[in-house]
Amino acid sequence: MTHPDIPIAGTAVHHTLEAVDLTLAYDQLEVARELSVQIPAGKITCIVGANACGKSTLLRALARLLKPRAGVVLLDGESIHRLPTKTVASRLGILPQSPTAPEGITVADLVARGRYPHQKWFRQWTSADEAVITDAMRATGTIKLAKRPVDELSGGQRQRVWIAMALAQGTDLMLLDEPTTYLDLAHQVDVLDLLVDLNQHDQRTIVLVLHDLNQAARYSHHLIAMRNGTLVAAGTPTQVITEDLVHHVFGLRCKVVVDQVAGTPLVLPIGRHNNLATETPPLADLAASNGHANPDPGAGPGLDR
């Protein structure tokens, strides 16, 4: 799905976000230490790493959902914890893991909650607010769902509604924690394509946590790789995704090749049963035996060559 007319603009001034020497903990459990990261403005950044390495914890700290034990998160050069809550909410939107909506709330009402940071006690709801909400739902392909209860939607539809709510905040910075979790492959790609649309339309800064390295490489400009609560590498996908790094971060032997569709790094895991390929007929032979021979073995079903 493409969105050539995404209208959620008004974010020409890019806000900056960085973390300096963070130590992060839950009660007495230290999760991350000495983390310093700078989020490139106007780009898509993915945080990657093995389970429990501190990816989501770092994202929560960047969003001011977790106060660091040491160090500081800077939003526009100021400590994020010293800024008023509404100021932060007007500059930065966050979509946490598995968000929950109030029972029975409709899509339009949930998206409307994104406008709350812009409301003041003396200011009534305006036609401008309504226009932003409509624009957010149009951009995410959810406008036809406006009157439906959120809890009746599919997983992919719900994720789009949550992104619409974040869009309605009108923030330049969007932080998303595993936005493709529990979605099938088609809906994963649809959500990631939507984030690219939002970034390309007005260079919106997007930071997300992803588990899939190949998706992270294809859909991001900048990668942050973590291991055991520490920063291992940061840079472009080509700079970060190497066979040595994948082995160091994930404990996985692999081959890294060029993705023939996107031109980005593609990780091919090497498992214990990597000899199966020698026992399986080539794809061309399988297709021919089923009466579906492809005159161009390199062309996929949806790929124009």
JSON list of C-alpha atoms in Angstrom, two decimals, residues 3 43 47 63 72 75 142 152 178 183 196 212 257 264 272 301:
[
{"chain": "A", "resi": 3, "resn": "HIS", "atom": "CA", "xyz": [0.43, 6.74, 0.47]},
{"chain": "A", "resi": 43, "resn": "LYS", "atom": "CA", "xyz": [16.29, 9.18, 9.17]},
{"chain": "A", "resi": 47, "resn": "ILE", "atom": "CA", "xyz": [17.83, -0.94, 17.26]},
{"chain": "A", "resi": 63, "resn": "ALA", "atom": "CA", "xyz": [10.98, 8.12, 25.27]},
{"chain": "A", "resi": 72, "resn": "VAL", "atom": "CA", "xyz": [21.09, 11.74, 30.46]},
{"chain": "A", "resi": 75, "resn": "LEU", "atom": "CA", "xyz": [15.86, 16.23, 23.56]},
{"chain": "A", "resi": 142, "resn": "THR", "atom": "CA", "xyz": [-7.64, 3.42, 8.56]},
{"chain": "A", "resi": 152, "resn": "GLU", "atom": "CA", "xyz": [-12.69, -5.96, 16.82]},
{"chain": "A", "resi": 178, "resn": "GLU", "atom": "CA", "xyz": [8.60, -3.93, 17.83]},
{"chain": "A", "resi": 183, "resn": "LEU", "atom": "CA", "xyz": [1.84, -9.70, 12.44]},
{"chain": "A", "resi": 196, "resn": "VAL", "atom": "CA", "xyz": [9.13, 4.61, 5.05]},
{"chain": "A", "resi": 212, "resn": "ASP", "atom": "CA", "xyz": [14.36, -9.32, 12.00]},
{"chain": "A", "resi": 257, "resn": "VAL", "atom": "CA", "xyz": [25.22, -11.40, 0.82]},
{"chain": "A", "resi": 264, "resn": "THR", "atom": "CA", "xyz": [21.04, -4.12, 1.31]},
{"chain": "A", "resi": 272, "resn": "ARG", "atom": "CA", "xyz": [23.51, -27.50, 11.79]},
{"chain": "A", "resi": 301, "resn": "PRO", "atom": "CA", "xyz": [6.11, -13.63, -8.54]}
]
